[in-house]
PDB file of C-alpha atoms and ligand atoms in Angstrom:
ATOM      1  CA  LYS A 176      -3.554  -6.124 -24.155  1.00 86.00           C
ATOM      2  CA  LYS A 177      -5.070  -7.594 -27.328  1.00 94.00           C
ATOM      3  CA  PHE A 178      -7.551  -4.744 -27.834  1.00 94.00           C
ATOM      4  CA  GLY A 179      -7.422  -1.681 -29.990  1.00 93.00           C
ATOM      5  CA  PRO A 180      -7.078   0.541 -31.901  1.00 94.00           C
ATOM      6  CA  PHE A 181      -7.373   3.077 -29.093  1.00 92.00           C
ATOM      7  CA  ALA A 182      -8.326   6.738 -29.125  1.00 91.00           C
ATOM      8  CA  PRO A 183      -5.127   8.645 -29.885  1.00 92.00           C
ATOM      9  CA  GLU A 184      -3.705  11.542 -27.869  1.00 93.00           C
ATOM     10  CA  ILE A 185      -4.537  10.236 -24.423  1.00 96.00           C
ATOM     11  CA  TYR A 186      -1.566  10.651 -22.110  1.00 96.00           C
ATOM     12  CA  ARG A 187      -1.278   8.625 -18.928  1.00 95.00           C
ATOM     13  CA  ALA A 188       0.370  10.197 -15.915  1.00 97.00           C
ATOM     14  CA  PRO A 189       1.625   8.253 -12.868  1.00 97.00           C
ATOM     15  CA  PHE A 190      -0.890   7.884 -10.046  1.00 98.00           C
ATOM     16  CA  PRO A 191       0.217   8.619  -6.450  1.00 98.00           C
ATOM     17  CA  TYR A 192      -0.081   5.048  -5.179  1.00 98.00           C
ATOM     18  CA  ALA A 193       1.924   5.620  -2.009  1.00 98.00           C
ATOM     19  CA  TYR A 194       1.810   2.045  -0.699  1.00 98.00           C
ATOM     20  CA  ARG A 195       3.260   0.471  -3.845  1.00 97.00           C
ATOM     21  CA  MET A 196       5.676   3.336  -4.388  1.00 97.00           C
ATOM     22  CA  GLY A 197       6.994   2.481  -0.926  1.00 97.00           C
ATOM     23  CA  MET A 198       6.804   6.014   0.416  1.00 98.00           C
ATOM     24  CA  SER A 199       4.585   8.393   2.366  1.00 98.00           C
ATOM     25  CA  GLU A 200       1.574   9.945   0.714  1.00 98.00           C
ATOM     26  CA  VAL A 201       3.265  13.363   0.801  1.00 98.00           C
ATOM     27  CA  GLU A 202       6.327  11.981  -1.016  1.00 98.00           C
ATOM     28  CA  ALA A 203       4.167  10.117  -3.552  1.00 98.00           C
ATOM     29  CA  VAL A 204       2.261  13.321  -4.334  1.00 98.00           C
ATOM     30  CA  GLU A 205       5.504  15.234  -4.854  1.00 98.00           C
ATOM     31  CA  GLN A 206       6.983  12.520  -7.079  1.00 98.00           C
ATOM     32  CA  CYS A 207       3.863  12.172  -9.228  1.00 98.00           C
ATOM     33  CA  TRP A 208       3.393  15.905  -9.430  1.00 98.00           C
ATOM     34  CA  ALA A 209       6.970  16.293 -10.658  1.00 98.00           C
ATOM     35  CA  ALA A 210       6.198  13.665 -13.326  1.00 98.00           C
ATOM     36  CA  PHE A 211       2.996  15.494 -14.290  1.00 98.00           C
ATOM     37  CA  GLU A 212       4.936  18.748 -14.684  1.00 98.00           C
ATOM     38  CA  ARG A 213       7.710  17.023 -16.655  1.00 98.00           C
ATOM     39  CA  MET A 214       5.043  15.598 -18.953  1.00 97.00           C
ATOM     40  CA  GLN A 215       3.938  19.142 -19.782  1.00 97.00           C
ATOM     41  CA  ILE A 216       7.438  19.854 -21.042  1.00 97.00           C
ATOM     42  CA  ALA A 217       8.459  16.552 -22.585  1.00 96.00           C
ATOM     43  CA  GLY A 218       5.125  14.825 -23.336  1.00 95.00           C
ATOM     44  CA  VAL A 219       2.300  17.134 -24.331  1.00 97.00           C
ATOM     45  CA  ASP A 220       1.818  20.861 -24.688  1.00 97.00           C
ATOM     46  CA  PRO A 221      -0.542  21.792 -21.833  1.00 97.00           C
ATOM     47  CA  GLU A 222      -2.280  24.253 -24.156  1.00 97.00           C
ATOM     48  CA  THR A 223      -3.657  21.268 -26.052  1.00 97.00           C
ATOM     49  CA  VAL A 224      -4.914  19.435 -22.957  1.00 98.00           C
ATOM     50  CA  ALA A 225      -8.715  19.503 -23.129  1.00 97.00           C
ATOM     51  CA  ALA A 226      -9.277  17.631 -19.905  1.00 98.00           C
ATOM     52  CA  VAL A 227      -7.743  15.708 -17.054  1.00 98.00           C
ATOM     53  CA  LEU A 228      -9.666  12.549 -16.204  1.00 98.00           C
ATOM     54  CA  ILE A 229      -9.212  10.767 -12.877  1.00 98.00           C
ATOM     55  CA  GLU A 230     -11.052   8.416 -10.543  1.00 98.00           C
ATOM     56  CA  PRO A 231     -11.275   9.954  -7.028  1.00 98.00           C
ATOM     57  CA  VAL A 232     -10.804   6.400  -5.781  1.00 98.00           C
ATOM     58  CA  GLN A 233      -9.231   4.044  -8.314  1.00 98.00           C
ATOM     59  CA  GLY A 234     -11.455   1.029  -8.891  1.00 97.00           C
ATOM     60  CA  GLU A 235      -9.813  -1.625 -11.076  1.00 97.00           C
ATOM     61  CA  GLY A 236      -6.480  -0.109 -10.083  1.00 97.00           C
ATOM     62  CA  GLY A 237      -6.859  -1.398  -6.522  1.00 97.00           C
ATOM     63  CA  PHE A 238      -9.182   0.892  -4.528  1.00 98.00           C
ATOM     64  CA  ILE A 239      -6.702   3.690  -4.026  1.00 98.00           C
ATOM     65  CA  PRO A 240      -8.038   7.088  -2.935  1.00 98.00           C
ATOM     66  CA  VAL A 241      -6.359  10.040  -4.632  1.00 98.00           C
ATOM     67  CA  PRO A 242      -4.477  12.086  -2.012  1.00 98.00           C
ATOM     68  CA  VAL A 243      -6.482  15.274  -1.424  1.00 98.00           C
ATOM     69  CA  GLU A 244      -3.454  17.462  -2.168  1.00 98.00           C
ATOM     70  CA  PHE A 245      -2.967  15.795  -5.580  1.00 98.00           C
ATOM     71  CA  MET A 246      -6.606  16.413  -6.518  1.00 98.00           C
ATOM     72  CA  ARG A 247      -6.302  20.023  -5.355  1.00 98.00           C
ATOM     73  CA  ARG A 248      -3.264  20.514  -7.609  1.00 98.00           C
ATOM     74  CA  LEU A 249      -5.067  18.948 -10.585  1.00 98.00           C
ATOM     75  CA  ARG A 250      -8.002  21.321 -10.049  1.00 98.00           C
ATOM     76  CA  GLU A 251      -5.633  24.242  -9.841  1.00 98.00           C
ATOM     77  CA  PHE A 252      -3.833  23.101 -13.014  1.00 98.00           C
ATOM     78  CA  CYS A 253      -7.119  22.698 -14.909  1.00 98.00           C
ATOM     79  CA  THR A 254      -8.450  26.103 -13.843  1.00 98.00           C
ATOM     80  CA  ARG A 255      -5.184  27.844 -14.713  1.00 98.00           C
ATOM     81  CA  ASN A 256      -4.761  25.943 -17.976  1.00 98.00           C
ATOM     82  CA  GLY A 257      -8.371  26.137 -19.182  1.00 98.00           C
ATOM     83  CA  SER A 258      -8.775  22.334 -19.090  1.00 98.00           C
ATOM     84  CA  LEU A 259     -11.741  20.436 -17.669  1.00 98.00           C
ATOM     85  CA  LEU A 260     -11.423  18.284 -14.569  1.00 98.00           C
ATOM     86  CA  ILE A 261     -13.438  15.131 -15.214  1.00 98.00           C
ATOM     87  CA  VAL A 262     -13.929  12.676 -12.367  1.00 98.00           C
ATOM     88  CA  ASP A 263     -14.875   9.102 -13.145  1.00 98.00           C
ATOM     89  CA  GLU A 264     -17.230   8.064 -10.356  1.00 98.00           C
ATOM     90  CA  VAL A 265     -18.506   4.906 -12.030  1.00 97.00           C
ATOM     91  CA  GLN A 266     -17.260   2.878  -9.056  1.00 97.00           C
ATOM     92  CA  SER A 267     -16.843   5.523  -6.331  1.00 98.00           C
ATOM     93  CA  GLY A 268     -20.127   7.350  -6.930  1.00 97.00           C
ATOM     94  CA  PHE A 269     -23.679   7.106  -5.710  1.00 96.00           C
ATOM     95  CA  GLY A 270     -23.146   6.782  -2.004  1.00 97.00           C
ATOM     96  CA  ARG A 271     -20.416   4.167  -2.023  1.00 97.00           C
ATOM     97  CA  THR A 272     -17.887   6.332  -0.197  1.00 98.00           C
ATOM     98  CA  GLY A 273     -20.241   8.026   2.274  1.00 98.00           C
ATOM     99  CA  THR A 274     -21.129  11.027   0.118  1.00 98.00           C
ATOM    100  CA  LEU A 275     -23.204  10.913  -3.053  1.00 97.00           C
ATOM    101  CA  PHE A 276     -19.980  11.491  -4.988  1.00 98.00           C
ATOM    102  CA  ALA A 277     -16.518  10.795  -3.599  1.00 98.00           C
ATOM    103  CA  ILE A 278     -15.234  14.100  -5.003  1.00 98.00           C
ATOM    104  CA  GLU A 279     -17.327  15.920  -2.374  1.00 98.00           C
ATOM    105  CA  GLN A 280     -14.711  14.812   0.153  1.00 98.00           C
ATOM    106  CA  PHE A 281     -11.824  16.447  -1.715  1.00 98.00           C
ATOM    107  CA  GLY A 282     -12.763  20.107  -1.328  1.00 97.00           C
ATOM    108  CA  VAL A 283     -12.683  20.732  -5.099  1.00 98.00           C
ATOM    109  CA  GLU A 284     -15.387  20.996  -7.738  1.00 98.00           C
ATOM    110  CA  PRO A 285     -15.004  18.993 -10.932  1.00 98.00           C
ATOM    111  CA  ASP A 286     -16.357  20.185 -14.289  1.00 98.00           C
ATOM    112  CA  ILE A 287     -17.803  16.814 -15.290  1.00 98.00           C
ATOM    113  CA  ILE A 288     -18.750  13.716 -13.292  1.00 98.00           C
ATOM    114  CA  VAL A 289     -19.200  10.338 -14.953  1.00 97.00           C
ATOM    115  CA  ALA A 290     -21.471   7.956 -13.038  1.00 97.00           C
ATOM    116  CA  ALA A 291     -22.982   4.499 -13.597  1.00 95.00           C
ATOM    117  CA  LYS A 292     -23.304   1.165 -11.746  1.00 93.00           C
ATOM    118  CA  SER A 293     -24.911   2.108  -8.373  1.00 93.00           C
ATOM    119  CA  ILE A 294     -26.843   4.972  -9.945  1.00 95.00           C
ATOM    120  CA  ALA A 295     -29.713   2.561 -10.674  1.00 95.00           C
ATOM    121  CA  ALA A 296     -28.736  -0.220  -8.256  1.00 92.00           C
ATOM    122  CA  GLY A 297     -27.734  -2.598 -11.014  1.00 89.00           C
ATOM    123  CA  MET A 298     -30.105  -1.601 -13.800  1.00 94.00           C
ATOM    124  CA  PRO A 299     -28.053  -0.514 -16.831  1.00 93.00           C
ATOM    125  CA  LEU A 300     -27.740   3.252 -16.620  1.00 95.00           C
ATOM    126  CA  ALA A 301     -24.905   5.743 -16.850  1.00 95.00           C
ATOM    127  CA  ALA A 302     -24.789   9.515 -16.551  1.00 94.00           C
ATOM    128  CA  THR A 303     -22.500  12.312 -17.635  1.00 95.00           C
ATOM    129  CA  ILE A 304     -23.114  15.251 -15.312  1.00 96.00           C
ATOM    130  CA  GLY A 305     -21.615  18.645 -16.006  1.00 96.00           C
ATOM    131  CA  ARG A 306     -21.981  22.376 -16.029  1.00 91.00           C
ATOM    132  CA  ALA A 307     -24.641  23.582 -18.478  1.00 93.00           C
ATOM    133  CA  ARG A 308     -22.129  25.658 -20.425  1.00 93.00           C
ATOM    134  CA  ILE A 309     -20.244  22.438 -21.199  1.00 95.00           C
ATOM    135  CA  MET A 310     -23.093  19.969 -21.574  1.00 92.00           C
ATOM    136  CA  ASP A 311     -25.145  22.278 -23.783  1.00 92.00           C
ATOM    137  CA  CYS A 312     -22.270  22.545 -26.287  1.00 93.00           C
ATOM    138  CA  ALA A 313     -23.503  19.434 -28.063  1.00 90.00           C
ATOM    139  CA  HIS A 314     -26.274  20.304 -30.484  1.00 91.00           C
ATOM    140  CA  TYR A 315     -29.773  18.984 -29.843  1.00 88.00           C
ATOM    141  CA  GLY A 316     -29.748  15.255 -30.558  1.00 86.00           C
ATOM    142  CA  GLY A 317     -25.985  15.355 -31.089  1.00 87.00           C
ATOM    143  CA  VAL A 318     -25.220  12.799 -28.382  1.00 85.00           C
ATOM    144  CA  GLY A 319     -27.345   9.696 -28.210  1.00 84.00           C
ATOM    145  CA  GLY A 320     -27.276   5.952 -27.858  1.00 85.00           C
ATOM    146  CA  THR A 321     -29.462   2.893 -28.035  1.00 87.00           C
ATOM    147  CA  TYR A 322     -30.141   2.763 -24.301  1.00 85.00           C
ATOM    148  CA  GLY A 323     -30.116   6.474 -23.451  1.00 86.00           C
ATOM    149  CA  GLY A 324     -33.089   7.474 -21.301  1.00 87.00           C
ATOM    150  CA  ASN A 325     -34.291   3.896 -20.896  1.00 93.00           C
ATOM    151  CA  PRO A 326     -37.530   4.347 -18.877  1.00 95.00           C
ATOM    152  CA  LEU A 327     -37.108   1.262 -16.688  1.00 96.00           C
ATOM    153  CA  ALA A 328     -33.506   2.130 -15.815  1.00 96.00           C
ATOM    154  CA  CYS A 329     -34.479   5.762 -15.092  1.00 96.00           C
ATOM    155  CA  ALA A 330     -37.296   4.597 -12.786  1.00 97.00           C
ATOM    156  CA  ALA A 331     -34.782   2.368 -10.998  1.00 97.00           C
ATOM    157  CA  ALA A 332     -32.436   5.347 -10.566  1.00 97.00           C
ATOM    158  CA  LEU A 333     -35.203   7.503  -9.079  1.00 97.00           C
ATOM    159  CA  ALA A 334     -36.147   4.675  -6.699  1.00 98.00           C
ATOM    160  CA  THR A 335     -32.462   4.302  -5.761  1.00 97.00           C
ATOM    161  CA  ILE A 336     -32.155   8.005  -4.961  1.00 97.00           C
ATOM    162  CA  ASP A 337     -35.317   7.765  -2.783  1.00 98.00           C
ATOM    163  CA  LEU A 338     -33.861   4.765  -0.993  1.00 97.00           C
ATOM    164  CA  ILE A 339     -30.503   6.464  -0.395  1.00 97.00           C
ATOM    165  CA  GLU A 340     -32.347   9.381   1.232  1.00 98.00           C
ATOM    166  CA  ARG A 341     -34.986   7.405   3.119  1.00 98.00           C
ATOM    167  CA  GLU A 342     -32.608   4.785   4.509  1.00 98.00           C
ATOM    168  CA  HIS A 343     -29.800   7.319   5.169  1.00 98.00           C
ATOM    169  CA  LEU A 344     -27.431   5.172   3.118  1.00 98.00           C
ATOM    170  CA  LEU A 345     -24.716   7.829   2.914  1.00 98.00           C
ATOM    171  CA  GLU A 346     -24.228   7.692   6.681  1.00 98.00           C
ATOM    172  CA  ARG A 347     -24.607   3.931   6.518  1.00 98.00           C
ATOM    173  CA  ALA A 348     -21.760   3.698   3.965  1.00 98.00           C
ATOM    174  CA  LYS A 349     -19.434   5.373   6.473  1.00 98.00           C
ATOM    175  CA  VAL A 350     -20.447   2.984   9.240  1.00 98.00           C
ATOM    176  CA  ILE A 351     -20.027  -0.037   6.954  1.00 98.00           C
ATOM    177  CA  GLY A 352     -16.550   1.198   6.023  1.00 98.00           C
ATOM    178  CA  GLN A 353     -15.575   1.633   9.677  1.00 98.00           C
ATOM    179  CA  ARG A 354     -16.867  -1.841  10.497  1.00 98.00           C
ATOM    180  CA  ILE A 355     -14.872  -3.405   7.651  1.00 98.00           C
ATOM    181  CA  ARG A 356     -11.719  -1.535   8.666  1.00 98.00           C
ATOM    182  CA  ALA A 357     -12.148  -2.550  12.314  1.00 98.00           C
ATOM    183  CA  ARG A 358     -12.207  -6.188  11.193  1.00 98.00           C
ATOM    184  CA  PHE A 359      -9.372  -6.024   8.645  1.00 98.00           C
ATOM    185  CA  GLU A 360      -6.873  -3.570  10.124  1.00 98.00           C
ATOM    186  CA  PRO A 361      -5.818  -5.958  12.930  1.00 98.00           C
ATOM    187  CA  LEU A 362      -4.830  -8.425  10.161  1.00 98.00           C
ATOM    188  CA  LEU A 363      -2.039  -6.023   9.168  1.00 98.00           C
ATOM    189  CA  ALA A 364      -0.139  -7.440  12.163  1.00 97.00           C
ATOM    190  CA  ASP A 365      -1.272 -11.056  11.752  1.00 97.00           C
ATOM    191  CA  ASP A 366       1.732 -13.168  10.732  1.00 95.00           C
ATOM    192  CA  SER A 367      -0.262 -16.390  10.491  1.00 96.00           C
ATOM    193  CA  LEU A 368      -1.879 -15.310   7.212  1.00 97.00           C
ATOM    194  CA  ASP A 369      -0.392 -16.586   3.971  1.00 95.00           C
ATOM    195  CA  PRO A 370      -0.392 -14.422   1.889  1.00 97.00           C
ATOM    196  CA  PRO A 371      -0.288 -11.634   4.505  1.00 98.00           C
ATOM    197  CA  VAL A 372      -2.309  -8.414   4.370  1.00 98.00           C
ATOM    198  CA  GLY A 373      -0.070  -5.500   3.359  1.00 98.00           C
ATOM    199  CA  ASP A 374      -2.537  -2.632   3.196  1.00 98.00           C
ATOM    200  CA  VAL A 375      -6.141  -1.833   4.067  1.00 98.00           C
ATOM    201  CA  ARG A 376      -7.362   1.356   2.418  1.00 98.00           C
ATOM    202  CA  GLY A 377     -10.263   3.140   0.833  1.00 98.00           C
ATOM    203  CA  LEU A 378     -12.959   5.694   1.399  1.00 98.00           C
ATOM    204  CA  GLY A 379     -16.290   5.017   3.108  1.00 98.00           C
ATOM    205  CA  ALA A 380     -17.592   1.589   2.178  1.00 98.00           C
ATOM    206  CA  MET A 381     -15.167   1.271  -0.769  1.00 98.00           C
ATOM    207  CA  ILE A 382     -12.445  -0.733   0.919  1.00 98.00           C
ATOM    208  CA  GLY A 383      -9.561  -2.602  -0.677  1.00 98.00           C
ATOM    209  CA  ILE A 384      -7.273  -5.130   0.952  1.00 98.00           C
ATOM    210  CA  GLU A 385      -3.881  -5.570  -0.665  1.00 98.00           C
ATOM    211  CA  LEU A 386      -2.254  -8.960  -0.212  1.00 98.00           C
ATOM    212  CA  VAL A 387       1.501  -9.320  -0.463  1.00 98.00           C
ATOM    213  CA  LYS A 388       4.141 -12.027  -0.438  1.00 98.00           C
ATOM    214  CA  ASP A 389       6.388 -10.097   1.888  1.00 96.00           C
ATOM    215  CA  ARG A 390       5.080  -7.335   4.133  1.00 96.00           C
ATOM    216  CA  ARG A 391       8.402  -5.526   4.357  1.00 96.00           C
ATOM    217  CA  LYS A 392       9.191  -5.549   0.641  1.00 97.00           C
ATOM    218  CA  ARG A 393       5.511  -5.203  -0.314  1.00 97.00           C
ATOM    219  CA  THR A 394       5.942  -7.731  -3.146  1.00 98.00           C
ATOM    220  CA  PRO A 395       2.468  -8.351  -4.594  1.00 98.00           C
ATOM    221  CA  ALA A 396       0.862 -11.692  -3.707  1.00 98.00           C
ATOM    222  CA  ALA A 397       0.376 -14.050  -6.652  1.00 98.00           C
ATOM    223  CA  ALA A 398      -2.881 -13.393  -8.518  1.00 97.00           C
ATOM    224  CA  GLU A 399      -3.758 -17.129  -8.376  1.00 97.00           C
ATOM    225  CA  GLU A 400      -3.454 -17.167  -4.586  1.00 98.00           C
ATOM    226  CA  VAL A 401      -5.899 -14.280  -4.274  1.00 98.00           C
ATOM    227  CA  LEU A 402      -8.213 -16.010  -6.748  1.00 98.00           C
ATOM    228  CA  ALA A 403      -8.035 -19.181  -4.619  1.00 98.00           C
ATOM    229  CA  ILE A 404      -9.102 -17.201  -1.520  1.00 98.00           C
ATOM    230  CA  LEU A 405     -12.070 -15.751  -3.387  1.00 98.00           C
ATOM    231  CA  GLY A 406     -12.906 -19.228  -4.728  1.00 98.00           C
ATOM    232  CA  ARG A 407     -13.075 -20.589  -1.167  1.00 98.00           C
ATOM    233  CA  ALA A 408     -15.208 -17.608  -0.088  1.00 98.00           C
ATOM    234  CA  LEU A 409     -17.523 -18.259  -3.025  1.00 98.00           C
ATOM    235  CA  GLU A 410     -17.934 -21.922  -1.998  1.00 98.00           C
ATOM    236  CA  ARG A 411     -18.994 -20.604   1.423  1.00 98.00           C
ATOM    237  CA  GLY A 412     -21.496 -18.179  -0.054  1.00 97.00           C
ATOM    238  CA  VAL A 413     -19.613 -14.864  -0.283  1.00 97.00           C
ATOM    239  CA  LEU A 414     -18.838 -13.098  -3.568  1.00 96.00           C
ATOM    240  CA  ALA A 415     -15.913 -10.688  -3.740  1.00 96.00           C
ATOM    241  CA  MET A 416     -13.771  -9.440  -6.597  1.00 96.00           C
ATOM    242  CA  ARG A 417     -10.102  -8.846  -7.173  1.00 97.00           C
ATOM    243  CA  ALA A 418      -8.533  -5.585  -8.280  1.00 98.00           C
ATOM    244  CA  GLY A 419      -5.143  -3.940  -8.677  1.00 97.00           C
ATOM    245  CA  LEU A 420      -2.442  -3.832 -11.331  1.00 94.00           C
ATOM    246  CA  TYR A 421      -1.122  -7.154 -10.022  1.00 97.00           C
ATOM    247  CA  VAL A 422      -4.634  -8.488  -9.287  1.00 97.00           C
ATOM    248  CA  ASN A 423      -3.512  -8.955  -5.676  1.00 98.00           C
ATOM    249  CA  CYS A 424      -6.188  -6.839  -3.985  1.00 98.00           C
ATOM    250  CA  ILE A 425      -9.581  -7.894  -2.694  1.00 98.00           C
ATOM    251  CA  ARG A 426     -12.221  -5.235  -3.183  1.00 97.00           C
ATOM    252  CA  LEU A 427     -15.211  -4.968  -0.932  1.00 96.00           C
ATOM    253  CA  LEU A 428     -18.315  -3.356  -2.370  1.00 92.00           C
ATOM    254  CA  VAL A 429     -20.991  -4.654  -0.041  1.00 95.00           C
ATOM    255  CA  PRO A 430     -24.576  -3.555  -0.695  1.00 95.00           C
ATOM    256  CA  LEU A 431     -25.286  -0.454   1.398  1.00 96.00           C
ATOM    257  CA  VAL A 432     -28.558  -2.051   2.596  1.00 96.00           C
ATOM    258  CA  ILE A 433     -26.657  -4.892   4.277  1.00 98.00           C
ATOM    259  CA  THR A 434     -27.431  -5.484   7.982  1.00 98.00           C
ATOM    260  CA  ASP A 435     -24.652  -5.552  10.600  1.00 98.00           C
ATOM    261  CA  ASP A 436     -25.201  -9.289  11.108  1.00 98.00           C
ATOM    262  CA  GLN A 437     -24.945 -10.031   7.398  1.00 98.00           C
ATOM    263  CA  LEU A 438     -21.840  -7.865   7.116  1.00 98.00           C
ATOM    264  CA  ASP A 439     -20.116  -9.533  10.080  1.00 98.00           C
ATOM    265  CA  GLU A 440     -21.002 -12.985   8.753  1.00 98.00           C
ATOM    266  CA  GLY A 441     -19.679 -12.107   5.280  1.00 98.00           C
ATOM    267  CA  LEU A 442     -16.424 -10.713   6.671  1.00 98.00           C
ATOM    268  CA  GLU A 443     -15.918 -13.822   8.820  1.00 98.00           C
ATOM    269  CA  VAL A 444     -16.369 -16.044   5.754  1.00 98.00           C
ATOM    270  CA  LEU A 445     -13.849 -13.969   3.809  1.00 98.00           C
ATOM    271  CA  ILE A 446     -11.294 -13.967   6.603  1.00 98.00           C
ATOM    272  CA  GLY A 447     -11.879 -17.704   7.065  1.00 98.00           C
ATOM    273  CA  ALA A 448     -11.128 -18.161   3.348  1.00 98.00           C
ATOM    274  CA  MET A 449      -7.883 -16.197   3.831  1.00 97.00           C
ATOM    275  CA  ARG A 450      -6.956 -18.675   6.587  1.00 96.00           C
ATOM    276  CA  HIS A 451      -7.764 -21.633   4.233  1.00 87.00           C
TER     277      HIS A 451
HETATM  278  C1  LIG B 519     -14.187   3.475 -12.998  1.00 93.46           C
HETATM  279  C2  LIG B 519     -14.869   2.939 -14.234  1.00 93.46           C
HETATM  280  N1  LIG B 519     -15.138   3.768 -15.236  1.00 93.46           N
HETATM  281  C3  LIG B 519     -15.755   3.330 -16.345  1.00 93.46           C
HETATM  282  C4  LIG B 519     -16.120   2.008 -16.484  1.00 93.46           C
HETATM  283  C5  LIG B 519     -16.790   1.581 -17.749  1.00 93.46           C
HETATM  284  O1  LIG B 519     -18.047   2.104 -17.776  1.00 93.46           O
HETATM  285  P1  LIG B 519     -19.032   1.706 -18.975  1.00 93.46           P
HETATM  286  O2  LIG B 519     -19.290   0.244 -18.812  1.00 93.46           O
HETATM  287  O3  LIG B 519     -20.231   2.538 -18.694  1.00 93.46           O
HETATM  288  O4  LIG B 519     -18.313   2.033 -20.225  1.00 93.46           O
HETATM  289  C6  LIG B 519     -15.853   1.089 -15.461  1.00 93.46           C
HETATM  290  C7  LIG B 519     -16.208  -0.343 -15.523  1.00 93.46           C
HETATM  291  O5  LIG B 519     -17.203  -0.821 -15.913  1.00 93.46           O
HETATM  292  C8  LIG B 519     -15.223   1.579 -14.301  1.00 93.46           C
HETATM  293  O6  LIG B 519     -14.953   0.754 -13.294  1.00 93.46           O
END
């Protein structure tokens, strides 16, 4: 809203968001795949589709992992159609989900990976990673930018990669994720919470908690209520962000170097803020 003009000829296909679609993951995949196929007849000629771009785990959209079967079908479509599969790992990449890139857990190989954020632990750096036959298509000096190859940011990225290896942060991300789930999943049956927790989901340490008005109908909780929870958590020293189309999800992106004690304390503060 209130931006633009936008790049033309980008087509948006429905994402298999099973929880909000009110169905099983298998059904959501079938429904969204049918829409994707219909789009190729009624929306855009697949011959003109250069690439399919998807986040393996939606970030702003509410921390929703793509069902593995959907990703497999996209890969198969791209290979058959001669399109590139581009995965946006700006949020899901660099160890967050328990593997360096989330796509490693989907059993498919993308053609291009886009990465940023955690790549240099907060220093401004982004990367476009792809097969040489694609990346070398641009002529020498053809792609550039003011901050490209910034030495300080590159040094930070190298130090981050060392740290991920030395501190075994990929395994740690999985443990952090399990610890967060163990604390939040019981809240799915806690009727004393207002708004109640409707869904706890994610991959590795990339966990989202969806708050609803009504657990049965899955009506999204009011954005202001979720903001109020995060405001109370902030007053008590814990920063968390919202996400989701209805801004009714809390996203947890704790630093992978967090200790168990710090994590437990942070989760208690957040849950306390949910209880008022
Ligand atoms: C998944 C995802 N992709 C891309 C971006 C934007 O990246 P950049 O700031 O490098 O344009 C963001 C947000 O910053 C994001 O969350």
